[in-house]
Amino acid sequence: MQRSFITRNPSVLIFLALLALFTLGVTVLSEAFGIGLISTSYVKVLGKTLCLALVAVAMDLVWGYCGILSLGHFAFFGLGGYMIGMWLMYERTRDIVVGALAEAPIPPTEQEIVDGIGTQIFGVVGSNEFPLIWSFADSLTLQLALVVVVPGTLALIFGWLAFRSRVNDVYLSILTQAMTLALALYLFQNDSGLRGNNGLSGLQNLPGVEQPQSHVSMWFLWASALALGLGYLLSAWIVAGKFGSVIRGIRDNEARVRFLGYSVETYKLTVFTLTACIAGIAGALYYPQAGIINPAEVAPITSIYLAAWVAIGGRGRLYGAVLGAVFVSLVSSWFTGGKAPDIPLGIYTVQWVDWWLVLLGLSFVAVTLFAPKGLGGLVDLWVERRSPNRHGADLGPDLGSLREKEASQ
Amino acid sequence: MMRILLAALLLLAAVCRVQAQDTPMQAVLQDNADLMVKSSRQTIGPVIDAVVASGLPQVQDVLQAWQAKEMWQRKADGLFFHGEKLDAKTYRLTDFDSGLPVGEFAKGDLRQLKPNSGVRALIGVALVKFQLSDPDPTKRRDALVSLERDPNGAALEALRASIAGETDPALLARKQRLERLLTMGYDTDPAARIAAMEEMAGDTGLDVRATLNPILQARLQVFDGEIPEAMNVLSRLEPGSDTLPVTVAYDLLVEQSKAPALISHDDMRNILAENIDGGRVGGIPVAKLDTDPARRQAFATLVEQGLTEAATTEDEIESYLSDYIFAEVYAEPSRAVTDAAAMALESISTRVGIGQAVDLTLDALSLASIYFLAAIGLAITFGVMRVINMAHGEFIMMGAYTGYVVQQWVPNHTASIIVAIPLAFTVTFAAGVAMERLVIRWLYNRPLESLLATFGISIALQQLAKNIFGTQARPLTAPSWLDGAWVLNDVVAISYIRIAIFVLALFFLGVFLFIMRRTRLGLETRAVTQNPGMAASMGINPGRVNMLTFGLGSGIAGVAGVAIGLFAKVTSELGSDYIVQSFMTVVVGGVGNIWGALAGATMIGFMQKGIEWFNPSNTLAAQTFMIVFIIIFIQFRPRGIVALRGRAAGD
Amino acid sequence: MSALLEISGVSVSFDGFRAINNLSFQIAEAELRAIIGPNGAGKTTFMDIVTGKTRPDEGRVVWGDRSMSLVGMSEAQIARVGIGRKFQKPTVFEDQTVADNLLLALRKPRGPLAVLLFRPTTADLDRVAELSTEIGLESALARKAGELSHGQKQWLEIGMLLAQEPRLLLVDEPAAGMTPEEREHTTSILVDAAKTRAVVVVEHDMEFVRRLNCRVTVLHEGAVLAEGSLDHVTRNADVIDVYLGR
């Protein structure tokens, strides 16, 4: 029992090694630092995928381990993106405005620069005033703090309200979905202060950075890999200890945990808020690589997709979440990018751009029905782990508990 | 040939001149000939007045011909006639005074009077008083309509005169109403106006408000000293108050040249830029001019050097403003009239408020029925069977597309809707049963997994619909008898489609209650819901019951789809627009109970409309606030409005 | 003798049905008590009230030397003051090992931060081993709880309760579905436990109650019908009427 954390969890070491190997491989093959086999745009795709894997790890923590099927974690992801996007857009626009005003005979005052930035940013929504929420947009440190604070606070308030009144299971899922919808609708408004459905754009340009995008994209890939590694390590450490025991207990049998004297609500709130912060960080790394963020990214459907990735990867195991997110998003970009070959059926040609979503939807059904362990189940086959035989019974009375086929011995 | 013709014309002209005393109308027209030919809205008034003032019986004919562009001037002698087209080149002229034809002329010899629309409108106003008493009721109605649309005081006398002889009761009522309105707005006797206002107070018609509002229009004015007694003042305003910001007040002074213009930030910068002298402005290096104090200092130096004029400072603004009195003054001089108008308007606005509340209630009711229709199927599948069906929205969409496809085959809209409703039910019933058999039944008691599986079905169905029907919206047209609205008055109106949806919602409530309470299936469903094991041992086949229940819920979603498709555009995303609201409806109402769905739909419908009422321009914000409100509501009633308590709740 | 738990005048109703009707009940330190009663007598609701799952409509629930009111406290708070509860069905964490289950129950700080930083000490592990011996699961420490037999799960749950070191143990039908040997073992665990703490056993099985050899309270329609030794209550006419006579 007293062995070290890593030796008890060899999968963490394997995962970190693979991640390091992957990062090294991409670096060697990149245009900026290597032989140029991987284009800059594909480096961005890979970097974004790492961010998605990180948010999937957060989702797995909250759903796979704690049993809360949150349909709101992509909202936290988006909020993180918005927070960093504000700084990027502000500073970038500032550079442009200062450049333009440098031509003027009289040097601009500070106020004139700020007004100029306001006009540039909010012109599309018919305004030129900075809303209150942009107060800190000129400070990288504060916006970076907000990347964690804003999703965290939202999760804290929402979670406190929801858990306190013992909203559980599907009700909780629907409530989180409602929260996400409310946020998306709010952001869609022009007077939300975040440019309505125009969103924030031009985020790929780092202010004050001269290097080309090929370099910048590699930096972000490294940062994303580092964040994923740290996030994974943190999550693995959390679930390996007694805390993990408690939250798995909450997942399978909430009442028992409560009667053991643990405040279930506090634990749920802790996990919910912590994962929201992780999601915010993932979003803050994702959107500078995507270059643009708009309210559609926050819409409820994206959060359901997130849950589906985790399900496909296999919930209740962290590497499963990573597998699911990476697999689905890469395959998805392969299909929708028009790289998949069409299938001629004589009278009709199946074009994957049109049919990919049908296939994806049906594979969600197939995975839930036939392979509850998801892709993680393949690992079980490899290391020859068995599922318990409980004659079809779940591992606990709660609706979020692991199914017999999901568990392993 | 030409000469002979010309001679003949001259002769004819001479004859006409001779007859001048017998042709009074022609004389009037000739007096104003130049103005008539080169008519414009600004100059034509006196001409029309002169024509009308002649008091001749021909006036109406002349004005009508003029307005209809049927008045022609003979180039030879400049006389005006009513021209009638015989063919492309020939016109027959008729004399206004005698009413007799004077002959046929080539178009080239004539000049058509082409009054522009502004002039024609003025002619119309003058015509009205003749038309109001015209024997032809259609003409009388047209005249009334034009007067209603463009009320003016000049017609008031004519209108009053025409009331006595009016035989048509409907027209009489309209004339009397219009007479009151015109009296309010234009009567020269204030007492008559006030009387009319008191009479019309409480009438919610838009026309009454449109008459009263201009009377109460006030304009911001500046006075050097005390406000003259004769002025009808609405209120005195202090600059710097909420109603009169300092900048607005000062701008008004500048506009009236009572104060020098402020030098704006931009102006100052431009002046500084113009006065750059060897890299310095007023002794300060240009590079240092990036703060406001530095710029002010440089500007002050420029003023000292006489290079520019001093700018008005904050203190000076204050002193300028203190020299004047600002007040909002009515254009209407009579205090009594404006008071009466304000009172009348106030009593109207109370009634309008009540009317709007009624209208809002009806609106909310129809929105509630839509949510109820969308959620009733979900209340069955989620409430009774505890299955979260994310594809429910897509069943609604399937129903709407079924309606669209039926309309491609059955062109008659009424018939197509009658066919579409049962067909949509059948299609989605079948889809629901298939889904239950293939997917749902393996996932009972695993609502989170069934959520994901049905979400998969949802995106597959949505994409399928896109592949089949394309991404553009498809029309599902309502029968013509559902067009239009039931109008109670100018404030309260509700469209027939919404009434139909309300009826449909009530109908399905009835159907559901009937099935659950009076049929074998209902009994079995309730049994399976409460205790599946026991029900099975009583010989009920839970699989069959679940299948039929799920089919029923899906079928109703299909019918809801047809109803929603009638007023919303049919797209593949139709369902996802309603899915979250439907879930909220069920959750807020309380699960496992049709009355819960009803209560939830009512609450959400009323709440959304209520919030929209506070902020009518922004439905997005309304929805946001509504959801936030619901999240808070769930705090206090986690199990919904109609909640089961105790052991039966299963906790 | 001062009471450890005192319930007085408690009533609770669900949708008009009075599940508990003016119930008063006391239990002293280190006392073993059996509660019997027909179905619907309010036995489980009684436990729900004590453990905070159900809030009484009226009445007082007072705990311990300092007369703390339990009404309005959450389940977790009540558990932390020293009341442990065992459910009718065995409820253990089936996806976790027996050792994890016991570690989870050990009397330790329950706050998230303390739990996050918790590392089992040798003393903790010794205590787990000791408990596992007590409940006869010493050889199954590394096995997942889900693999245990029904009886073993019941013991594990009792072991978890003991690990909590409660001052009052509420046990709901511990012997249901057990073989005679398993019942005997269960009886001895409970009797042992009652030496150092109060134990309330809700039970249907008269044979099992007799073997516990303790004071018995008979509940009927949400109120106490009779109290005393088993022989005493079985001779009570009312009790025979509503329960044993049928």
Coordinates of C-alpha atoms in Angstrom, one line a residue, chain C residues 11-231:
Chain C
S11 CA -44.5 13.0 13.9
V12 CA -44.1 12.9 10.2
S13 CA -46.6 12.3 7.4
F14 CA -46.4 11.7 3.6
D15 CA -49.3 13.0 1.5
G16 CA -51.6 12.8 4.5
F17 CA -50.4 9.3 5.6
R18 CA -48.9 9.5 9.1
A19 CA -45.8 7.3 8.9
I20 CA -44.7 8.3 12.4
N21 CA -47.2 9.4 15.0
N22 CA -46.1 11.1 18.2
L23 CA -43.2 8.7 18.7
S24 CA -41.1 8.9 21.7
F25 CA -38.0 6.7 22.2
Q26 CA -34.8 6.7 24.2
I27 CA -31.6 4.8 24.0
A28 CA -28.7 4.8 26.5
E29 CA -25.0 4.5 26.0
A30 CA -23.7 1.0 25.2
E31 CA -27.2 -0.4 25.0
L32 CA -28.3 -3.1 22.5
R33 CA -31.9 -2.6 21.4
A34 CA -34.0 -4.4 18.9
I35 CA -36.9 -2.8 17.1
I36 CA -39.6 -5.0 15.7
G37 CA -42.9 -4.2 14.1
P38 CA -45.1 -5.2 11.1
N39 CA -44.6 -3.8 7.7
G40 CA -45.4 -0.1 7.5
A41 CA -44.9 0.3 11.3
G42 CA -42.5 3.1 10.6
K43 CA -39.2 1.3 11.3
T44 CA -37.3 2.6 8.3
T45 CA -38.9 6.1 8.6
F46 CA -37.7 6.2 12.2
M47 CA -34.1 5.5 11.0
D48 CA -34.6 8.1 8.3
I49 CA -35.5 10.7 10.9
V50 CA -32.6 9.9 13.2
T51 CA -30.1 10.0 10.4
G52 CA -31.5 13.2 8.9
K53 CA -32.8 11.8 5.7
T54 CA -36.4 12.8 6.6
R55 CA -37.2 15.9 8.5
P56 CA -40.0 15.4 11.1
D57 CA -43.0 17.6 10.9
E58 CA -42.9 18.1 14.7
G59 CA -41.1 16.8 17.7
R60 CA -37.5 16.8 19.0
V61 CA -34.6 14.6 18.3
V62 CA -31.9 15.2 20.9
W63 CA -28.4 13.7 20.9
G64 CA -25.6 13.2 23.4
D65 CA -24.4 14.8 26.6
R66 CA -24.7 18.3 25.3
S67 CA -28.3 17.8 24.2
M68 CA -27.7 18.7 20.6
S69 CA -30.8 18.8 18.3
L70 CA -30.4 16.7 15.3
V71 CA -33.4 18.2 13.5
G72 CA -32.2 20.3 10.6
M73 CA -28.7 18.8 10.4
S74 CA -27.6 17.2 7.2
E75 CA -27.0 13.4 6.9
A76 CA -23.3 14.0 6.8
Q77 CA -23.2 16.2 9.9
I78 CA -25.3 13.6 11.8
A79 CA -22.9 10.9 10.7
R80 CA -20.0 12.9 11.9
V81 CA -21.4 13.4 15.4
G82 CA -21.4 9.6 15.7
I83 CA -24.4 7.9 14.3
G84 CA -23.7 5.2 11.8
R85 CA -26.4 3.5 9.7
K86 CA -26.5 0.2 7.9
F87 CA -29.0 -0.2 5.1
Q88 CA -31.3 -3.1 4.5
K89 CA -29.6 -4.1 1.3
P90 CA -25.8 -4.3 1.6
T91 CA -24.4 -1.1 0.3
V92 CA -20.7 -1.1 -0.1
F93 CA -18.6 0.5 -2.9
E94 CA -18.5 -2.4 -5.2
D95 CA -16.0 -0.9 -7.6
Q96 CA -13.4 -0.5 -4.8
T97 CA -11.4 -3.0 -2.8
V98 CA -12.4 -4.1 0.7
A99 CA -9.4 -2.1 2.0
D100 CA -10.5 1.0 0.2
N101 CA -14.0 0.6 1.6
L102 CA -12.7 0.4 5.1
L103 CA -10.2 3.2 4.7
L104 CA -13.0 5.4 3.4
A105 CA -15.0 4.7 6.6
L106 CA -12.1 5.2 9.0
R107 CA -12.7 8.0 11.5
K108 CA -10.7 10.8 9.9
P109 CA -11.3 14.4 8.9
R110 CA -14.0 14.4 6.2
G111 CA -13.2 17.7 4.5
P112 CA -12.2 17.7 0.8
L113 CA -8.8 19.2 1.3
A114 CA -7.9 16.8 4.2
V115 CA -9.1 13.9 2.1
L116 CA -7.2 15.0 -0.9
L117 CA -3.9 15.1 1.0
F118 CA -4.6 12.0 3.0
R119 CA -2.1 9.3 2.9
P120 CA -2.7 6.2 5.0
T121 CA -0.3 5.8 7.9
T122 CA 0.8 2.4 9.3
A123 CA -1.6 2.9 12.1
D124 CA -4.4 3.3 9.7
L125 CA -3.5 0.2 7.8
D126 CA -3.2 -1.7 11.1
R127 CA -6.6 -0.6 12.0
V128 CA -8.0 -1.7 8.7
A129 CA -6.4 -5.1 9.1
E130 CA -7.8 -5.4 12.6
L131 CA -11.3 -4.5 11.4
S132 CA -11.1 -7.0 8.6
T133 CA -10.2 -9.7 11.1
E134 CA -13.1 -8.7 13.2
I135 CA -15.6 -9.2 10.3
G136 CA -13.8 -12.2 8.9
L137 CA -12.6 -10.6 5.7
E138 CA -8.8 -10.5 6.4
S139 CA -8.0 -12.6 3.4
A140 CA -10.2 -10.5 1.1
L141 CA -8.6 -7.1 1.7
A142 CA -7.3 -6.6 -1.9
R143 CA -10.5 -8.0 -3.6
K144 CA -13.1 -5.7 -5.0
A145 CA -16.2 -5.5 -2.8
G146 CA -18.4 -6.3 -5.7
E147 CA -17.0 -9.8 -5.8
L148 CA -17.9 -10.6 -2.2
S149 CA -20.9 -12.9 -1.3
H150 CA -24.1 -11.3 0.0
G151 CA -23.2 -12.1 3.6
Q152 CA -19.6 -10.8 3.2
K153 CA -21.0 -7.6 1.9
Q154 CA -23.2 -7.2 5.0
W155 CA -20.2 -7.8 7.2
L156 CA -18.1 -5.4 5.2
E157 CA -20.8 -2.8 5.7
I158 CA -20.9 -3.5 9.4
G159 CA -17.1 -3.3 9.4
M160 CA -17.3 0.1 7.7
L161 CA -19.7 1.3 10.4
L162 CA -17.3 0.1 13.1
A163 CA -14.5 1.9 11.4
Q164 CA -16.5 5.1 11.7
E165 CA -16.4 4.5 15.5
P166 CA -19.9 5.7 16.0
R167 CA -21.5 6.1 19.4
L168 CA -24.8 4.8 18.0
L169 CA -25.2 2.2 15.3
L170 CA -28.5 1.8 13.5
V171 CA -28.7 -1.5 11.7
D172 CA -31.6 -2.4 9.3
E173 CA -32.3 -6.1 9.0
P174 CA -28.7 -7.3 9.1
A175 CA -29.5 -11.0 8.9
A176 CA -31.8 -10.9 5.9
G177 CA -30.7 -13.5 3.3
M178 CA -28.0 -15.0 5.4
T179 CA -27.2 -18.7 6.1
P180 CA -27.5 -19.8 9.7
E181 CA -23.7 -19.7 10.2
E182 CA -23.5 -16.3 8.8
R183 CA -26.3 -15.2 11.2
E184 CA -24.4 -16.5 14.1
H185 CA -21.3 -14.5 13.1
T186 CA -23.4 -11.4 12.6
T187 CA -25.0 -11.8 16.0
S188 CA -21.6 -12.0 17.7
I189 CA -20.3 -8.9 15.8
L190 CA -23.3 -6.9 16.9
V191 CA -23.2 -8.1 20.5
D192 CA -19.5 -7.3 20.6
A193 CA -20.1 -3.9 19.2
A194 CA -22.8 -3.1 21.7
K195 CA -20.2 -3.4 24.5
T196 CA -18.7 -0.1 23.7
R197 CA -21.6 1.7 21.9
A198 CA -25.3 1.8 21.5
V199 CA -26.7 -0.5 18.8
V200 CA -30.3 -0.4 17.5
V201 CA -31.2 -3.3 15.3
V202 CA -34.4 -3.3 13.2
E203 CA -35.4 -6.9 12.6
H204 CA -38.2 -9.1 11.4
D205 CA -36.8 -12.4 12.4
M206 CA -37.8 -13.3 16.0
E207 CA -35.2 -16.0 16.2
F208 CA -32.5 -13.5 15.5
V209 CA -33.9 -11.0 18.0
R210 CA -34.0 -13.7 20.7
R211 CA -30.4 -14.5 20.1
L212 CA -29.4 -10.8 20.6
N213 CA -31.0 -11.1 24.0
C214 CA -31.7 -7.5 24.6
R215 CA -34.5 -5.0 25.2
V216 CA -37.1 -4.9 22.5
T217 CA -39.3 -2.0 21.3
V218 CA -42.4 -2.8 19.3
L219 CA -43.5 -0.2 16.8
H220 CA -47.0 -0.1 15.3
E221 CA -48.5 2.6 13.1
G222 CA -45.7 4.9 13.8
A223 CA -45.8 4.8 17.6
V224 CA -44.4 2.6 20.4
L225 CA -46.7 -0.2 21.2
A226 CA -44.7 -2.0 23.9
E227 CA -41.2 -2.1 25.3
G228 CA -39.3 -4.6 27.4
S229 CA -37.6 -8.0 27.2
L230 CA -38.6 -10.2 24.3
D231 CA -40.6 -12.4 26.6

